[in-house]
Amino acid sequence: QEELVESGGGLVRAGDSLTLSCAASGGALSTSAMAWFRQAPGKEREFVGGITRTGSFTFYADSVKGRFTIQRDDEQKAIHLLMNSLKPEDRAIYSCGGGTRVAMTAATSFTYWGQGTQVTVAT
């Protein structure tokens, strides 16, 4: 069973940058597509960004395109989410998910998840 652990969340001001990391404990990362999702209070979980197994392709929600970048580091068994120009509406719990056969924007298609890390953006 693959385990994912997110880190890097915190409280920042609008316009600041933050990098989230998702570390995998097993060996499945190298064979999995990975993605970040987020859930704000009172809202549904939503897709943020994803990266294919080889890292050749990345996908982003329109709301974060141009501000967020997802990277994978198979040597370190981790993926990262670089977040720039943060806005108050980016406040949410961010979780990473992985799977071998996924529809990138569909959380239900990912088979393993981390517990999440809180990001809060103050005005």
Coordinates of C-alpha atoms in Angstrom, one line a residue:
Q1 CA 0.0 0.0 0.0
E2 CA 1.5 3.3 -1.1
E3 CA 1.5 6.0 1.5
L4 CA 1.6 9.7 0.7
V5 CA 2.6 12.5 3.1
E6 CA 2.0 16.1 2.2
S7 CA 4.0 18.9 3.7
G8 CA 4.7 22.6 3.2
G9 CA 1.4 24.2 4.0
G10 CA 1.0 27.2 6.1
L11 CA -0.2 30.8 6.5
V12 CA 1.0 33.2 3.9
R13 CA -0.1 36.6 2.6
A14 CA -1.8 37.3 -0.7
G15 CA 0.9 37.5 -3.4
D16 CA 3.3 35.2 -1.6
S17 CA 4.6 31.9 -2.8
L18 CA 4.5 28.5 -1.2
T19 CA 5.8 25.0 -2.2
L20 CA 3.9 21.9 -1.2
S21 CA 5.5 18.5 -1.3
C22 CA 4.1 15.0 -1.5
A23 CA 6.4 12.2 -0.4
A24 CA 5.7 8.6 -1.3
S25 CA 6.9 5.8 0.9
G26 CA 6.6 2.9 -1.5
G27 CA 7.6 2.2 -5.0
A28 CA 4.4 3.0 -6.8
L29 CA 5.2 6.7 -7.5
S30 CA 7.3 5.8 -10.5
T31 CA 4.4 4.0 -12.1
S32 CA 1.7 6.4 -11.2
A33 CA 0.1 9.6 -12.5
M34 CA -0.1 12.1 -9.7
A35 CA -2.2 15.0 -8.9
W36 CA -3.1 17.7 -6.4
F37 CA -6.6 18.4 -5.3
R38 CA -7.9 20.9 -2.8
Q39 CA -11.0 21.4 -0.7
A40 CA -12.0 24.7 0.8
P41 CA -14.4 24.9 3.7
G42 CA -18.0 24.2 2.6
K43 CA -16.9 23.4 -1.0
E44 CA -16.4 20.2 -3.0
R45 CA -12.9 18.9 -3.6
E46 CA -11.5 20.2 -6.8
F47 CA -8.7 19.4 -9.2
V48 CA -5.6 21.7 -9.0
G49 CA -3.0 20.1 -11.2
G50 CA -1.7 16.8 -12.3
I51 CA 1.3 15.2 -13.9
T52 CA 1.6 12.0 -16.0
R53 CA 3.7 9.0 -15.0
T54 CA 6.7 10.1 -17.1
G55 CA 6.3 13.7 -16.3
S56 CA 5.9 14.5 -20.0
F57 CA 2.5 16.2 -19.5
T58 CA 1.1 18.5 -16.9
F59 CA -2.5 19.7 -16.5
Y60 CA -3.9 22.6 -14.5
A61 CA -7.2 24.0 -13.4
D62 CA -8.0 27.3 -15.1
S63 CA -8.0 29.0 -11.7
V64 CA -4.3 28.2 -11.1
K65 CA -2.9 28.1 -14.6
G66 CA 0.1 30.3 -14.9
R67 CA 0.5 30.6 -11.1
F68 CA 1.0 27.0 -10.0
T69 CA 3.5 24.4 -11.3
I70 CA 3.6 20.7 -10.6
Q71 CA 6.9 18.8 -10.7
R72 CA 7.8 15.2 -10.0
D73 CA 11.1 13.9 -8.6
D74 CA 11.1 10.2 -8.9
E75 CA 14.6 10.0 -7.4
Q76 CA 13.3 11.6 -4.3
K77 CA 9.9 9.8 -4.6
A78 CA 8.1 13.0 -4.4
I79 CA 6.0 15.5 -6.3
H80 CA 5.9 19.2 -5.6
L81 CA 3.4 22.0 -6.2
L82 CA 5.0 25.4 -6.6
M83 CA 2.4 28.0 -5.9
N84 CA 3.0 31.7 -6.8
S85 CA 0.9 34.8 -6.5
L86 CA -1.4 33.2 -4.0
K87 CA -4.9 34.5 -3.5
P88 CA -7.3 34.3 -0.6
E89 CA -9.4 32.0 -2.7
D90 CA -6.5 29.5 -2.8
R91 CA -7.2 28.8 0.9
A92 CA -7.9 25.0 1.2
I93 CA -6.6 21.7 2.4
Y94 CA -4.4 20.4 -0.4
S95 CA -4.1 16.7 -1.0
C96 CA -2.1 14.6 -3.4
G97 CA -3.3 11.5 -5.0
G98 CA -1.8 8.8 -7.2
G99 CA -3.0 6.1 -9.5
T100 CA -2.0 4.0 -12.5
R101 CA -5.2 4.4 -14.6
V102 CA -6.7 7.8 -13.9
A103 CA -8.9 10.4 -15.4
M104 CA -6.7 13.3 -14.3
T105 CA -9.4 15.7 -13.0
A106 CA -11.5 12.9 -11.4
A107 CA -10.6 12.4 -7.8
T108 CA -12.4 9.1 -7.7
S109 CA -10.0 7.6 -10.2
F110 CA -7.0 8.0 -7.9
T111 CA -6.3 5.0 -5.7
Y112 CA -4.1 6.3 -2.9
W113 CA -4.1 9.6 -1.1
G114 CA -2.3 11.6 1.6
Q115 CA -3.9 13.3 4.6
G116 CA -3.6 16.8 3.2
T117 CA -1.9 20.0 4.2
Q118 CA -3.6 23.3 5.1
V119 CA -2.9 26.4 3.0
T120 CA -4.3 29.7 4.3
V121 CA -3.8 33.0 2.4
A122 CA -4.4 36.2 4.3
T123 CA -5.3 39.4 2.6

